[in-house]
Amino acid sequence: MPSSFDAFADFRMTDHKVIITGGAQNIGAGIAKTLAGAGAKVMIADLNGDLAKKTAAEIAAETGSDCRGMACDVTKSEQIDAVVAAAAAAFGGISTLVNNVGWGGRHEDPTAISDDEFIASYKLNTLSAYRMSMACLPHLLKEKNPSITNSGSFSSATPAYDILAYGTAKAALNQMMVSIAHMLAKKVRVNSILIGTVMTPGYAAAGIDPAMQEKLRHPDNLTGRPGSPQDVANAFLWLCSPAAGWVSGQTINVHGGGGVVRLFGH
């Protein structure tokens, strides 16, 4: 006989109004599509405004949800404010923020990283999330199940000297967002996902050569495979939706279980 219990009810995001930064491609586009597919209205904010609009139109056509895109350099406060104002006006508020934007190239010589490289990485990967969160906060405080969920990196919690500026900026993001979760206790849930190896075109742009990319396709993790954007998007759906209403202040690993530890070799 048909069941009257809907186990997926709390994962639906009907009436949620989302901003996702860096959502025009790769993992960000996967998150945007999944949240829209769950019923949310989504604003994609991306440095590439044309691609943001194209991706948003494709997501809207596929999911039937209101999905829009606009250009935003998240290192510029005035552009953050413009995105927040546009989303709030279009959707009637903002309930959900996904700070997904982030990038970090590989250092050819990790012993000679300039101050400017460290500062630029901090501005993009850490400070932008703070600025966007605070700009959205007045709107989030008016909503039910308001949340901020961040794309962190497994490199923030493990030695990664070849992407040192990126890893340290993401480590700062972890501390900052846990602190904000405590500051906003009982008001807004705040969590971060530490993402492992996900094969996207972004790896080539980060300076990882084809041989290393091939190695990353066969990682020595507990699942034996790299992640997909959908693997990550599923975790975001949980944390952004009412299903995670009792989860805040957490940094959650989504990385295939991490590396396999073998005390006596293979």
Tab-separated table of C-alpha atoms in Angstrom:
chain	number	residue	atom	x	y	z
A	1	MET	CA	0.000	0.000	0.000
A	2	PRO	CA	1.211	3.570	-0.623
A	3	SER	CA	3.135	5.154	2.214
A	4	SER	CA	2.034	8.435	3.774
A	5	PHE	CA	5.586	9.076	5.004
A	6	ASP	CA	7.837	11.122	2.724
A	7	ALA	CA	11.458	10.488	3.730
A	8	PHE	CA	12.664	13.181	1.323
A	9	ALA	CA	10.392	15.984	2.547
A	10	ASP	CA	13.066	17.675	4.643
A	11	PHE	CA	15.506	17.654	1.732
A	12	ARG	CA	13.226	19.753	-0.446
A	13	MET	CA	14.051	23.433	-0.688
A	14	THR	CA	10.787	24.914	-1.845
A	15	ASP	CA	10.601	28.601	-0.802
A	16	HIS	CA	14.361	28.782	-0.228
A	17	LYS	CA	16.179	31.679	-1.880
A	18	VAL	CA	19.826	30.959	-2.612
A	19	ILE	CA	22.962	32.849	-3.585
A	20	ILE	CA	25.866	30.702	-4.724
A	21	THR	CA	29.200	32.268	-5.546
A	22	GLY	CA	31.411	30.749	-8.218
A	23	GLY	CA	28.463	28.775	-9.495
A	24	ALA	CA	28.905	29.105	-13.240
A	25	GLN	CA	30.861	25.877	-13.731
A	26	ASN	CA	32.491	22.850	-12.119
A	27	ILE	CA	31.439	22.067	-8.517
A	28	GLY	CA	29.540	25.332	-8.154
A	29	ALA	CA	27.300	24.604	-11.133
A	30	GLY	CA	26.588	21.159	-9.698
A	31	ILE	CA	25.516	22.686	-6.392
A	32	ALA	CA	23.347	25.276	-8.132
A	33	LYS	CA	21.612	22.637	-10.243
A	34	THR	CA	20.979	20.355	-7.257
A	35	LEU	CA	19.521	23.078	-5.050
A	36	ALA	CA	17.359	24.325	-7.923
A	37	GLY	CA	16.298	20.729	-8.582
A	38	ALA	CA	15.171	20.536	-4.957
A	39	GLY	CA	12.909	23.540	-5.520
A	40	ALA	CA	15.056	26.529	-4.525
A	41	LYS	CA	15.324	29.808	-6.348
A	42	VAL	CA	18.993	30.331	-7.156
A	43	MET	CA	21.182	33.316	-8.009
A	44	ILE	CA	24.547	32.338	-9.469
A	45	ALA	CA	27.171	35.012	-8.809
A	46	ASP	CA	30.350	34.489	-10.790
A	47	LEU	CA	33.295	36.483	-12.100
A	48	ASN	CA	32.254	35.299	-15.573
A	49	GLY	CA	28.852	36.938	-15.823
A	50	ASP	CA	28.058	35.638	-19.303
A	51	LEU	CA	28.758	32.045	-18.252
A	52	ALA	CA	26.738	32.562	-15.051
A	53	LYS	CA	23.723	33.615	-17.097
A	54	LYS	CA	24.177	30.740	-19.556
A	55	THR	CA	24.484	28.153	-16.772
A	56	ALA	CA	21.504	29.636	-14.946
A	57	ALA	CA	19.353	29.460	-18.076
A	58	GLU	CA	20.294	25.803	-18.595
A	59	ILE	CA	19.503	24.965	-14.968
A	60	ALA	CA	16.169	26.799	-15.120
A	61	ALA	CA	15.202	24.906	-18.282
A	62	GLU	CA	16.149	21.540	-16.781
A	63	THR	CA	14.707	21.986	-13.280
A	64	GLY	CA	11.822	24.397	-13.802
A	65	SER	CA	13.085	26.556	-10.936
A	66	ASP	CA	13.857	30.269	-11.061
A	67	CYS	CA	17.617	30.391	-11.617
A	68	ARG	CA	19.472	33.568	-12.549
A	69	GLY	CA	23.064	34.606	-13.071
A	70	MET	CA	25.032	37.791	-12.800
A	71	ALA	CA	28.620	38.954	-12.766
A	72	CYS	CA	30.328	39.399	-9.417
A	73	ASP	CA	33.932	39.845	-8.372
A	74	VAL	CA	33.663	38.708	-4.763
A	75	THR	CA	36.820	40.602	-3.826
A	76	LYS	CA	34.908	43.863	-4.409
A	77	SER	CA	32.385	44.861	-1.738
A	78	GLU	CA	30.282	46.965	-4.088
A	79	GLN	CA	29.732	43.981	-6.390
A	80	ILE	CA	28.805	41.769	-3.444
A	81	ASP	CA	26.230	44.355	-2.376
A	82	ALA	CA	24.822	44.476	-5.908
A	83	VAL	CA	24.321	40.698	-6.043
A	84	VAL	CA	22.681	40.614	-2.627
A	85	ALA	CA	20.321	43.448	-3.564
A	86	ALA	CA	19.435	41.806	-6.895
A	87	ALA	CA	18.752	38.413	-5.346
A	88	ALA	CA	16.657	39.835	-2.534
A	89	ALA	CA	14.602	41.877	-4.985
A	90	ALA	CA	14.115	38.987	-7.416
A	91	PHE	CA	13.283	36.316	-4.851
A	92	GLY	CA	11.754	38.313	-2.021
A	93	GLY	CA	14.630	37.648	0.359
A	94	ILE	CA	17.663	35.409	0.899
A	95	SER	CA	17.513	32.276	3.027
A	96	THR	CA	20.597	30.391	1.913
A	97	LEU	CA	24.160	31.395	1.099
A	98	VAL	CA	26.705	29.075	-0.474
A	99	ASN	CA	30.202	30.546	-0.386
A	100	ASN	CA	31.625	28.311	-3.081
A	101	VAL	CA	34.042	30.602	-4.901
A	102	GLY	CA	37.712	29.817	-4.443
A	103	TRP	CA	40.827	29.078	-6.407
A	104	GLY	CA	44.490	28.383	-5.914
A	105	GLY	CA	47.247	27.684	-8.373
A	106	ARG	CA	50.193	25.363	-7.868
A	107	HIS	CA	53.478	26.930	-6.777
A	108	GLU	CA	56.470	26.038	-8.921
A	109	ASP	CA	58.699	27.062	-6.011
A	110	PRO	CA	56.913	26.890	-2.633
A	111	THR	CA	59.962	28.482	-0.958
A	112	ALA	CA	59.481	31.751	-2.843
A	113	ILE	CA	55.807	32.666	-2.528
A	114	SER	CA	55.332	36.424	-2.567
A	115	ASP	CA	53.367	38.415	-0.008
A	116	ASP	CA	51.038	39.499	-2.800
A	117	GLU	CA	50.196	35.859	-3.606
A	118	PHE	CA	49.302	35.100	0.006
A	119	ILE	CA	47.226	38.280	0.324
A	120	ALA	CA	45.375	37.684	-2.950
A	121	SER	CA	44.540	34.129	-1.905
A	122	TYR	CA	43.234	35.308	1.462
A	123	LYS	CA	41.073	37.977	-0.194
A	124	LEU	CA	39.511	35.472	-2.606
A	125	ASN	CA	39.209	32.340	-0.472
A	126	THR	CA	38.576	33.779	2.993
A	127	LEU	CA	37.682	37.445	3.137
A	128	SER	CA	35.154	37.236	0.295
A	129	ALA	CA	33.146	34.640	2.239
A	130	TYR	CA	33.066	36.922	5.274
A	131	ARG	CA	31.966	39.929	3.201
A	132	MET	CA	29.249	37.970	1.420
A	133	SER	CA	28.011	36.409	4.665
A	134	MET	CA	27.722	39.749	6.413
A	135	ALA	CA	26.014	41.339	3.399
A	136	CYS	CA	23.408	38.541	3.385
A	137	LEU	CA	22.953	38.452	7.156
A	138	PRO	CA	20.101	41.018	7.472
A	139	HIS	CA	18.099	38.949	4.984
A	140	LEU	CA	19.016	35.573	6.495
A	141	LEU	CA	17.781	36.680	9.917
A	142	LYS	CA	14.272	37.076	8.509
A	143	GLU	CA	14.020	33.509	7.173
A	144	LYS	CA	13.183	30.030	8.379
A	145	ASN	CA	16.103	27.584	8.253
A	146	PRO	CA	18.653	30.231	7.234
A	147	SER	CA	22.068	28.815	6.512
A	148	ILE	CA	25.558	29.610	5.282
A	149	THR	CA	27.499	26.698	3.811
A	150	ASN	CA	31.052	27.022	2.563
A	151	SER	CA	33.201	25.165	0.064
A	152	GLY	CA	36.308	24.394	2.044
A	153	SER	CA	39.198	22.211	1.016
A	154	PHE	CA	40.806	19.065	2.361
A	155	SER	CA	44.099	20.881	1.695
A	156	SER	CA	43.254	23.109	4.671
A	157	ALA	CA	43.593	20.144	7.032
A	158	THR	CA	46.530	18.232	5.560
A	159	PRO	CA	50.048	19.212	4.435
A	160	ALA	CA	49.868	20.717	0.938
A	161	TYR	CA	52.999	22.774	0.350
A	162	ASP	CA	52.578	22.915	-3.432
A	163	ILE	CA	49.350	24.932	-2.974
A	164	LEU	CA	50.409	26.609	0.247
A	165	ALA	CA	48.743	29.998	-0.266
A	166	TYR	CA	45.430	28.350	-1.125
A	167	GLY	CA	45.551	25.776	1.671
A	168	THR	CA	46.350	28.321	4.364
A	169	ALA	CA	43.589	30.655	3.146
A	170	LYS	CA	41.117	27.779	3.300
A	171	ALA	CA	42.360	26.897	6.788
A	172	ALA	CA	41.575	30.457	7.823
A	173	LEU	CA	38.103	30.025	6.333
A	174	ASN	CA	37.515	27.006	8.575
A	175	GLN	CA	38.321	28.926	11.750
A	176	MET	CA	36.405	32.000	10.678
A	177	MET	CA	33.240	30.122	9.823
A	178	VAL	CA	33.208	28.056	13.005
A	179	SER	CA	33.530	31.314	14.920
A	180	ILE	CA	30.684	32.868	12.936
A	181	ALA	CA	28.557	29.796	13.663
A	182	HIS	CA	29.002	30.458	17.370
A	183	MET	CA	28.346	34.166	16.918
A	184	LEU	CA	25.084	33.414	15.096
A	185	ALA	CA	23.968	30.560	17.346
A	186	LYS	CA	20.176	30.035	17.339
A	187	LYS	CA	19.915	32.461	14.394
A	188	VAL	CA	21.764	31.103	11.339
A	189	ARG	CA	23.346	27.690	10.792
A	190	VAL	CA	26.907	27.819	9.462
A	191	ASN	CA	28.864	24.817	8.155
A	192	SER	CA	31.737	24.042	5.809
A	193	ILE	CA	32.499	21.099	3.557
A	194	LEU	CA	36.155	20.137	3.147
A	195	ILE	CA	36.247	18.929	-0.440
A	196	GLY	CA	38.784	16.418	-1.685
A	197	THR	CA	39.857	15.576	-5.228
A	198	VAL	CA	37.028	16.270	-7.679
A	199	MET	CA	37.974	15.984	-11.329
A	200	THR	CA	36.904	19.115	-13.193
A	201	PRO	CA	38.415	21.309	-15.931
A	202	GLY	CA	39.553	23.580	-13.091
A	203	TYR	CA	42.479	21.265	-12.376
A	204	ALA	CA	44.106	22.098	-15.689
A	205	ALA	CA	43.599	25.814	-15.027
A	206	ALA	CA	45.322	25.417	-11.656
A	207	GLY	CA	48.500	24.220	-13.353
A	208	ILE	CA	48.198	20.476	-12.747
A	209	ASP	CA	49.737	18.676	-15.716
A	210	PRO	CA	48.024	15.763	-17.539
A	211	ALA	CA	50.222	13.143	-15.851
A	212	MET	CA	49.244	14.362	-12.390
A	213	GLN	CA	45.612	14.633	-13.431
A	214	GLU	CA	45.723	10.984	-14.466
A	215	LYS	CA	47.170	10.056	-11.067
A	216	LEU	CA	44.407	11.992	-9.320
A	217	ARG	CA	41.846	9.938	-11.223
A	218	HIS	CA	43.046	6.890	-9.262
A	219	PRO	CA	43.452	8.144	-5.677
A	220	ASP	CA	44.410	5.909	-2.771
A	221	ASN	CA	41.364	6.817	-0.726
A	222	LEU	CA	38.800	4.620	0.976
A	223	THR	CA	36.413	4.642	-1.964
A	224	GLY	CA	39.101	4.214	-4.626
A	225	ARG	CA	37.870	6.994	-6.883
A	226	PRO	CA	37.875	10.774	-7.195
A	227	GLY	CA	34.722	12.703	-6.440
A	228	SER	CA	32.249	14.189	-8.881
A	229	PRO	CA	30.513	17.560	-8.626
A	230	GLN	CA	27.333	15.644	-7.808
A	231	ASP	CA	28.987	13.921	-4.836
A	232	VAL	CA	29.723	17.345	-3.386
A	233	ALA	CA	26.372	18.849	-4.369
A	234	ASN	CA	24.535	16.096	-2.489
A	235	ALA	CA	26.333	17.090	0.711
A	236	PHE	CA	25.417	20.735	0.150
A	237	LEU	CA	21.778	19.799	-0.350
A	238	TRP	CA	21.746	18.111	3.025
A	239	LEU	CA	23.432	20.978	4.865
A	240	CYS	CA	21.356	23.710	3.196
A	241	SER	CA	18.017	21.950	3.561
A	242	PRO	CA	15.797	21.523	6.628
A	243	ALA	CA	17.154	17.955	6.834
A	244	ALA	CA	20.257	19.401	8.524
A	245	GLY	CA	18.320	21.649	10.876
A	246	TRP	CA	20.282	20.321	13.875
A	247	VAL	CA	23.711	20.742	12.262
A	248	SER	CA	25.804	23.879	12.727
A	249	GLY	CA	29.395	24.848	13.395
A	250	GLN	CA	30.738	21.795	11.579
A	251	THR	CA	33.481	21.164	9.049
A	252	ILE	CA	32.561	17.964	7.236
A	253	ASN	CA	34.913	15.953	5.049
A	254	VAL	CA	33.644	14.934	1.620
A	255	HIS	CA	36.782	13.407	0.141
A	256	GLY	CA	36.295	9.717	-0.448
A	257	GLY	CA	37.310	8.875	3.110
A	258	GLY	CA	40.844	10.254	2.896
A	259	GLY	CA	44.006	8.282	2.305
A	260	VAL	CA	44.255	4.616	3.196
A	261	VAL	CA	46.566	3.967	6.163
A	262	ARG	CA	48.523	0.720	5.956
A	263	LEU	CA	50.812	-0.105	8.860
A	264	PHE	CA	52.531	-2.945	7.033
A	265	GLY	CA	52.386	-1.868	3.409
A	266	HIS	CA	50.130	-3.118	0.632
